[in-house]
């Protein structure tokens, strides 16, 4: 069966909703008393009630017959939390899920089925961005999914699954910001499977927060290039060419200009990063 690993940093008021959506999931084929779904939440470096909020749902997971554990770590590190979750997992198939993701009812079952094969496989669903409050975030959220990297293939943002053969391709996830790209780029396009089921997550609110998130993404890719240049080469082209950029502009000028303004501002000293793992959600 499959183990869902949820690293969590300062997710009070958020983790409960995400786990509640997970509880509404359809049972994957083959799951049951002898082969239950397993959920491992790993709060790391939290100063709030993330762990307590997650543990409050333990009876609900038990009622479903799913294994459930919350393993706290003092160190604030998503990669260390992922490594701890992987080490604790008892199932050969793994699903990585950000703590602010809301899965649709069929996603877990679809991903479990997609990676149920002997050859190395990576699988992801169809992401949706939840409605934003600020104009900048609404425009950015409207445009960003149209970029070729996001619209084609399996980007794996926020949720991804691998099987045992795929997991065997790395030992430990190194300490870097772009953990999702580290995992994804171990797989060739032919080894990736996109399932039609959806999931959603919130976008950073406000122009400054968008800049900080984009800066962190750029830093993550730079770190990955320094530590594992072979994985960056596997990623392929992420930016649109001139022709694609023109088509994107003509389709959505306001979204394009917002995205471009964020990209330009990232190169300035404005809106410095607050912390390595801060998601810059703004007011909750």
CSV table of C-alpha atoms in Angstrom, one decimal:
chain,number,residue,atom,x,y,z
A,1,UNK,CA,0.0,0.0,0.0
A,2,UNK,CA,1.0,3.7,0.2
A,3,UNK,CA,2.5,5.9,2.9
A,4,UNK,CA,1.6,9.7,2.9
A,5,UNK,CA,4.4,11.8,4.3
A,6,UNK,CA,3.5,15.3,5.4
A,7,UNK,CA,6.3,17.6,6.6
A,8,UNK,CA,4.9,20.6,8.5
A,9,UNK,CA,6.3,23.9,9.7
A,10,UNK,CA,4.2,26.4,11.6
A,11,UNK,CA,0.9,25.0,10.2
A,12,UNK,CA,-1.5,25.7,13.1
A,13,UNK,CA,-4.9,26.5,11.6
A,14,UNK,CA,-3.9,24.8,8.3
A,15,UNK,CA,-2.8,21.2,9.0
A,16,UNK,CA,-6.2,20.2,10.4
A,17,UNK,CA,-8.0,21.1,7.1
A,18,UNK,CA,-5.4,19.3,5.0
A,19,UNK,CA,-5.7,16.1,7.1
A,20,UNK,CA,-9.5,16.3,7.0
A,21,UNK,CA,-9.4,16.4,3.2
A,22,UNK,CA,-7.0,13.4,3.3
A,23,UNK,CA,-9.5,11.6,5.6
A,24,UNK,CA,-12.2,11.9,2.8
A,25,UNK,CA,-10.0,10.0,0.4
A,26,UNK,CA,-11.3,6.9,-1.4
A,27,UNK,CA,-9.7,3.7,-0.3
A,28,UNK,CA,-7.0,2.7,-2.7
A,29,UNK,CA,-7.3,-0.7,-4.4
A,30,UNK,CA,-5.8,-3.4,-2.3
A,31,UNK,CA,-5.9,-1.4,1.0
A,32,UNK,CA,-7.3,-3.0,4.1
A,33,UNK,CA,-6.6,-4.4,7.5
A,34,UNK,CA,-3.5,-6.2,6.3
A,35,UNK,CA,-2.3,-3.5,4.0
A,36,UNK,CA,-3.5,-0.1,5.4
A,37,UNK,CA,-2.8,3.4,4.1
A,38,UNK,CA,-0.2,5.1,6.4
A,39,UNK,CA,0.0,8.8,7.2
A,40,UNK,CA,3.1,10.2,8.8
A,41,UNK,CA,3.1,13.9,9.8
A,42,UNK,CA,6.5,15.4,10.7
A,43,UNK,CA,6.2,18.8,12.4
A,44,UNK,CA,9.7,20.4,12.3
A,45,UNK,CA,10.9,23.4,14.2
A,46,UNK,CA,7.4,24.4,15.1
A,47,UNK,CA,6.6,26.9,17.9
A,48,UNK,CA,2.9,26.7,17.5
A,49,UNK,CA,0.3,23.9,17.9
A,50,UNK,CA,0.8,22.1,14.6
A,51,UNK,CA,1.6,18.8,16.2
A,52,UNK,CA,-1.4,19.0,18.6
A,53,UNK,CA,-3.7,19.9,15.8
A,54,UNK,CA,-2.6,16.9,13.8
A,55,UNK,CA,-2.8,14.5,16.8
A,56,UNK,CA,-6.3,15.6,17.4
A,57,UNK,CA,-7.3,13.7,14.2
A,58,UNK,CA,-5.7,10.5,15.3
A,59,UNK,CA,-9.0,8.9,16.3
A,60,UNK,CA,-10.5,9.7,12.9
A,61,UNK,CA,-7.6,8.0,11.1
A,62,UNK,CA,-7.9,5.0,13.5
A,63,UNK,CA,-11.6,4.8,12.7
A,64,UNK,CA,-10.7,4.5,9.0
A,65,UNK,CA,-8.3,1.7,9.7
A,66,UNK,CA,-5.3,3.8,8.6
A,67,UNK,CA,-2.0,3.9,10.4
A,68,UNK,CA,-1.3,7.4,11.7
A,69,UNK,CA,1.6,9.0,13.5
A,70,UNK,CA,3.0,12.4,14.4
A,71,UNK,CA,6.7,12.6,14.7
A,72,UNK,CA,8.1,15.9,16.0
A,73,UNK,CA,11.6,17.2,15.2
A,74,UNK,CA,13.2,20.2,16.9
A,75,UNK,CA,15.1,21.1,13.8
A,76,UNK,CA,13.3,23.3,11.3
A,77,UNK,CA,14.1,21.5,8.0
A,78,UNK,CA,11.7,20.2,5.5
A,79,UNK,CA,14.3,17.9,4.0
A,80,UNK,CA,15.2,16.4,7.4
A,81,UNK,CA,11.4,16.0,8.0
A,82,UNK,CA,11.0,14.2,4.6
A,83,UNK,CA,14.0,11.9,5.4
A,84,UNK,CA,12.5,11.1,8.8
A,85,UNK,CA,9.2,10.3,7.2
A,86,UNK,CA,10.8,8.1,4.6
A,87,UNK,CA,12.8,6.2,7.2
A,88,UNK,CA,9.6,5.6,9.3
A,89,UNK,CA,7.4,4.5,6.4
A,90,UNK,CA,6.4,0.8,6.3
A,91,UNK,CA,4.9,0.8,2.8
A,92,UNK,CA,6.9,0.5,-0.4
A,93,UNK,CA,5.0,3.3,-2.2
A,94,UNK,CA,5.4,6.9,-0.9
A,95,UNK,CA,3.3,10.0,-1.4
A,96,UNK,CA,4.8,13.4,-0.4
A,97,UNK,CA,2.3,16.1,0.5
A,98,UNK,CA,2.7,19.7,1.6
A,99,UNK,CA,0.9,20.5,4.8
A,100,UNK,CA,-1.3,23.2,3.1
A,101,UNK,CA,-2.6,20.9,0.3
A,102,UNK,CA,-6.2,19.8,0.0
A,103,UNK,CA,-6.5,16.6,-1.9
A,104,UNK,CA,-9.5,15.6,-3.9
A,105,UNK,CA,-11.2,12.3,-2.8
A,106,UNK,CA,-9.7,10.2,-5.6
A,107,UNK,CA,-6.1,11.5,-5.6
A,108,UNK,CA,-4.5,9.1,-3.1
A,109,UNK,CA,-6.1,6.0,-4.7
A,110,UNK,CA,-5.1,7.2,-8.2
A,111,UNK,CA,-1.5,7.9,-7.2
A,112,UNK,CA,-1.2,4.5,-5.4
A,113,UNK,CA,-2.4,2.8,-8.6
A,114,UNK,CA,-0.1,4.8,-10.8
A,115,UNK,CA,3.0,3.8,-9.0
A,116,UNK,CA,1.9,0.2,-8.5
A,117,UNK,CA,4.4,-1.1,-11.0
A,118,UNK,CA,7.9,-2.6,-10.9
A,119,UNK,CA,9.8,0.0,-13.0
A,120,UNK,CA,10.8,3.3,-11.4
A,121,UNK,CA,7.8,5.6,-11.5
A,122,UNK,CA,6.9,9.1,-10.4
A,123,UNK,CA,3.3,10.3,-10.4
A,124,UNK,CA,1.4,13.6,-9.7
A,125,UNK,CA,-2.1,15.0,-9.9
A,126,UNK,CA,-3.6,18.1,-11.4
A,127,UNK,CA,-3.0,21.1,-9.2
A,128,UNK,CA,-5.4,24.0,-8.6
A,129,UNK,CA,-4.6,27.3,-6.9
A,130,UNK,CA,-7.2,28.3,-4.3
A,131,UNK,CA,-8.8,31.8,-4.8
A,132,UNK,CA,-6.4,34.5,-3.7
A,133,UNK,CA,-7.4,37.7,-1.8
A,134,UNK,CA,-5.0,40.2,-3.4
A,135,UNK,CA,-5.1,41.4,-7.0
A,136,UNK,CA,-1.4,40.7,-7.6
A,137,UNK,CA,-1.8,37.1,-6.4
A,138,UNK,CA,-5.0,36.6,-8.4
A,139,UNK,CA,-3.2,37.7,-11.6
A,140,UNK,CA,-0.1,35.7,-10.8
A,141,UNK,CA,-2.2,32.6,-10.0
A,142,UNK,CA,-4.1,33.0,-13.3
A,143,UNK,CA,-0.9,33.2,-15.4
A,144,UNK,CA,1.6,30.9,-13.7
A,145,UNK,CA,-0.2,27.6,-14.5
A,146,UNK,CA,0.0,28.5,-18.2
A,147,UNK,CA,3.8,28.3,-18.2
A,148,UNK,CA,5.0,25.3,-20.3
A,149,UNK,CA,6.7,23.7,-17.3
A,150,UNK,CA,3.4,23.8,-15.3
A,151,UNK,CA,1.0,23.1,-18.1
A,152,UNK,CA,2.9,20.2,-19.6
A,153,UNK,CA,4.1,16.9,-18.1
A,154,UNK,CA,4.1,16.3,-14.3
A,155,UNK,CA,5.4,19.2,-12.3
A,156,UNK,CA,4.6,17.5,-9.0
A,157,UNK,CA,4.2,20.8,-7.0
A,158,UNK,CA,2.9,20.1,-3.5
A,159,UNK,CA,2.1,16.4,-4.1
A,160,UNK,CA,4.0,13.6,-5.7
A,161,UNK,CA,4.3,9.8,-5.4
A,162,UNK,CA,7.0,7.3,-6.1
A,163,UNK,CA,7.4,3.6,-5.9
A,164,UNK,CA,10.1,1.5,-4.3
A,165,UNK,CA,12.2,1.3,-7.4
A,166,UNK,CA,12.1,5.0,-7.9
A,167,UNK,CA,12.8,5.7,-4.2
A,168,UNK,CA,16.0,3.5,-4.5
A,169,UNK,CA,17.6,6.2,-6.7
A,170,UNK,CA,18.6,8.3,-3.8
A,171,UNK,CA,19.8,7.7,-0.3
A,172,UNK,CA,19.1,10.9,1.7
A,173,UNK,CA,17.6,14.2,0.4
A,174,UNK,CA,20.3,16.7,1.0
A,175,UNK,CA,19.7,20.0,2.8
A,176,UNK,CA,18.4,22.2,0.0
A,177,UNK,CA,15.4,24.3,-0.6
A,178,UNK,CA,14.1,22.6,-3.8
A,179,UNK,CA,13.4,19.2,-2.3
A,180,UNK,CA,10.5,18.7,-4.8
A,181,UNK,CA,12.8,19.2,-7.8
A,182,UNK,CA,15.4,16.9,-6.2
A,183,UNK,CA,12.9,14.1,-6.1
A,184,UNK,CA,11.2,14.8,-9.5
A,185,UNK,CA,14.4,15.1,-11.4
A,186,UNK,CA,15.5,11.6,-10.6
A,187,UNK,CA,13.0,10.5,-13.2
A,188,UNK,CA,12.9,10.8,-17.0
A,189,UNK,CA,9.7,12.1,-18.6
A,190,UNK,CA,8.8,8.5,-19.8
A,191,UNK,CA,8.9,7.5,-16.1
A,192,UNK,CA,6.3,10.1,-15.0
A,193,UNK,CA,2.6,9.5,-14.8
A,194,UNK,CA,0.0,12.3,-14.6
A,195,UNK,CA,-3.4,11.3,-13.0
A,196,UNK,CA,-6.5,13.3,-13.6
A,197,UNK,CA,-7.5,13.7,-10.0
A,198,UNK,CA,-6.9,17.2,-8.5
A,199,UNK,CA,-5.5,18.9,-5.4
A,200,UNK,CA,-5.3,22.5,-4.4
A,201,UNK,CA,-3.0,24.8,-2.4
A,202,UNK,CA,-2.9,28.5,-1.5
A,203,UNK,CA,-0.7,31.0,-3.3
A,204,UNK,CA,1.4,33.6,-1.4
A,205,UNK,CA,-0.7,36.7,-0.8
A,206,UNK,CA,0.6,40.1,-2.1
A,207,UNK,CA,3.4,41.2,-4.4
A,208,UNK,CA,6.1,41.2,-1.7
A,209,UNK,CA,5.3,37.6,-0.7
A,210,UNK,CA,5.2,36.5,-4.4
A,211,UNK,CA,8.7,38.0,-4.8
A,212,UNK,CA,10.0,36.2,-1.7
A,213,UNK,CA,8.6,32.9,-2.8
A,214,UNK,CA,10.0,33.3,-6.3
A,215,UNK,CA,13.4,34.2,-4.8
A,216,UNK,CA,13.3,31.1,-2.7
A,217,UNK,CA,12.5,29.0,-5.8
A,218,UNK,CA,15.4,30.5,-7.7
A,219,UNK,CA,17.7,29.9,-4.8
A,220,UNK,CA,16.5,26.3,-4.6
A,221,UNK,CA,17.3,25.7,-8.3
A,222,UNK,CA,20.7,27.3,-7.8
A,223,UNK,CA,21.5,25.0,-4.8
A,224,UNK,CA,20.4,22.0,-6.8
A,225,UNK,CA,22.7,23.0,-9.6
A,226,UNK,CA,25.6,23.3,-7.3
A,227,UNK,CA,25.0,20.0,-5.5
A,228,UNK,CA,23.5,17.9,-8.3
A,229,UNK,CA,24.1,19.5,-11.7
A,230,UNK,CA,23.0,16.2,-13.3
A,231,UNK,CA,19.5,16.6,-11.9
A,232,UNK,CA,19.2,20.2,-13.2
A,233,UNK,CA,20.1,18.9,-16.7
A,234,UNK,CA,17.4,16.3,-16.4
A,235,UNK,CA,14.8,19.1,-15.7
A,236,UNK,CA,14.9,20.4,-19.2
A,237,UNK,CA,13.8,23.9,-20.2
A,238,UNK,CA,11.6,25.7,-17.6
A,239,UNK,CA,11.3,29.2,-19.1
A,240,UNK,CA,9.2,29.8,-22.2
A,241,UNK,CA,10.9,30.7,-25.5
A,242,UNK,CA,10.3,34.0,-27.2
A,243,UNK,CA,7.4,32.7,-29.3
A,244,UNK,CA,5.7,31.0,-26.3
A,245,UNK,CA,6.3,34.2,-24.2
A,246,UNK,CA,4.6,36.3,-26.9
A,247,UNK,CA,1.6,34.0,-27.0
A,248,UNK,CA,1.3,34.0,-23.3
A,249,UNK,CA,1.4,37.8,-23.3
A,250,UNK,CA,-1.3,38.1,-25.9
A,251,UNK,CA,-3.5,35.6,-24.0
A,252,UNK,CA,-3.2,37.3,-20.7
A,253,UNK,CA,-1.4,40.7,-20.7
A,254,UNK,CA,-2.1,41.6,-17.1
A,255,UNK,CA,-1.0,38.2,-15.8
A,256,UNK,CA,2.1,38.3,-17.9
A,257,UNK,CA,3.1,41.7,-16.7
A,258,UNK,CA,2.5,40.7,-13.0
A,259,UNK,CA,4.6,37.6,-13.5
A,260,UNK,CA,7.4,39.6,-15.2
A,261,UNK,CA,7.3,42.3,-12.5
A,262,UNK,CA,7.9,39.6,-9.9
A,263,UNK,CA,10.7,38.1,-11.9
A,264,UNK,CA,12.4,41.5,-12.3
A,265,UNK,CA,12.0,42.5,-8.6
A,266,UNK,CA,13.6,39.2,-7.5
A,267,UNK,CA,16.9,40.6,-8.9
A,268,UNK,CA,16.7,43.7,-6.6
A,269,UNK,CA,17.3,44.0,-2.9
A,270,UNK,CA,13.6,44.5,-2.3
A,271,UNK,CA,11.5,42.0,-0.2
A,272,UNK,CA,14.3,40.0,1.4
A,273,UNK,CA,13.7,36.4,2.5
A,274,UNK,CA,12.4,36.1,6.1
A,275,UNK,CA,13.5,32.5,6.6
A,276,UNK,CA,14.5,29.3,4.8
A,277,UNK,CA,11.1,27.6,5.2
A,278,UNK,CA,8.7,30.6,5.6
A,279,UNK,CA,5.9,30.2,3.1
A,280,UNK,CA,4.9,33.9,3.1
A,281,UNK,CA,1.2,33.2,3.3
A,282,UNK,CA,0.4,36.6,4.9
A,283,UNK,CA,-2.5,36.8,7.3
A,284,UNK,CA,-4.5,33.6,7.8
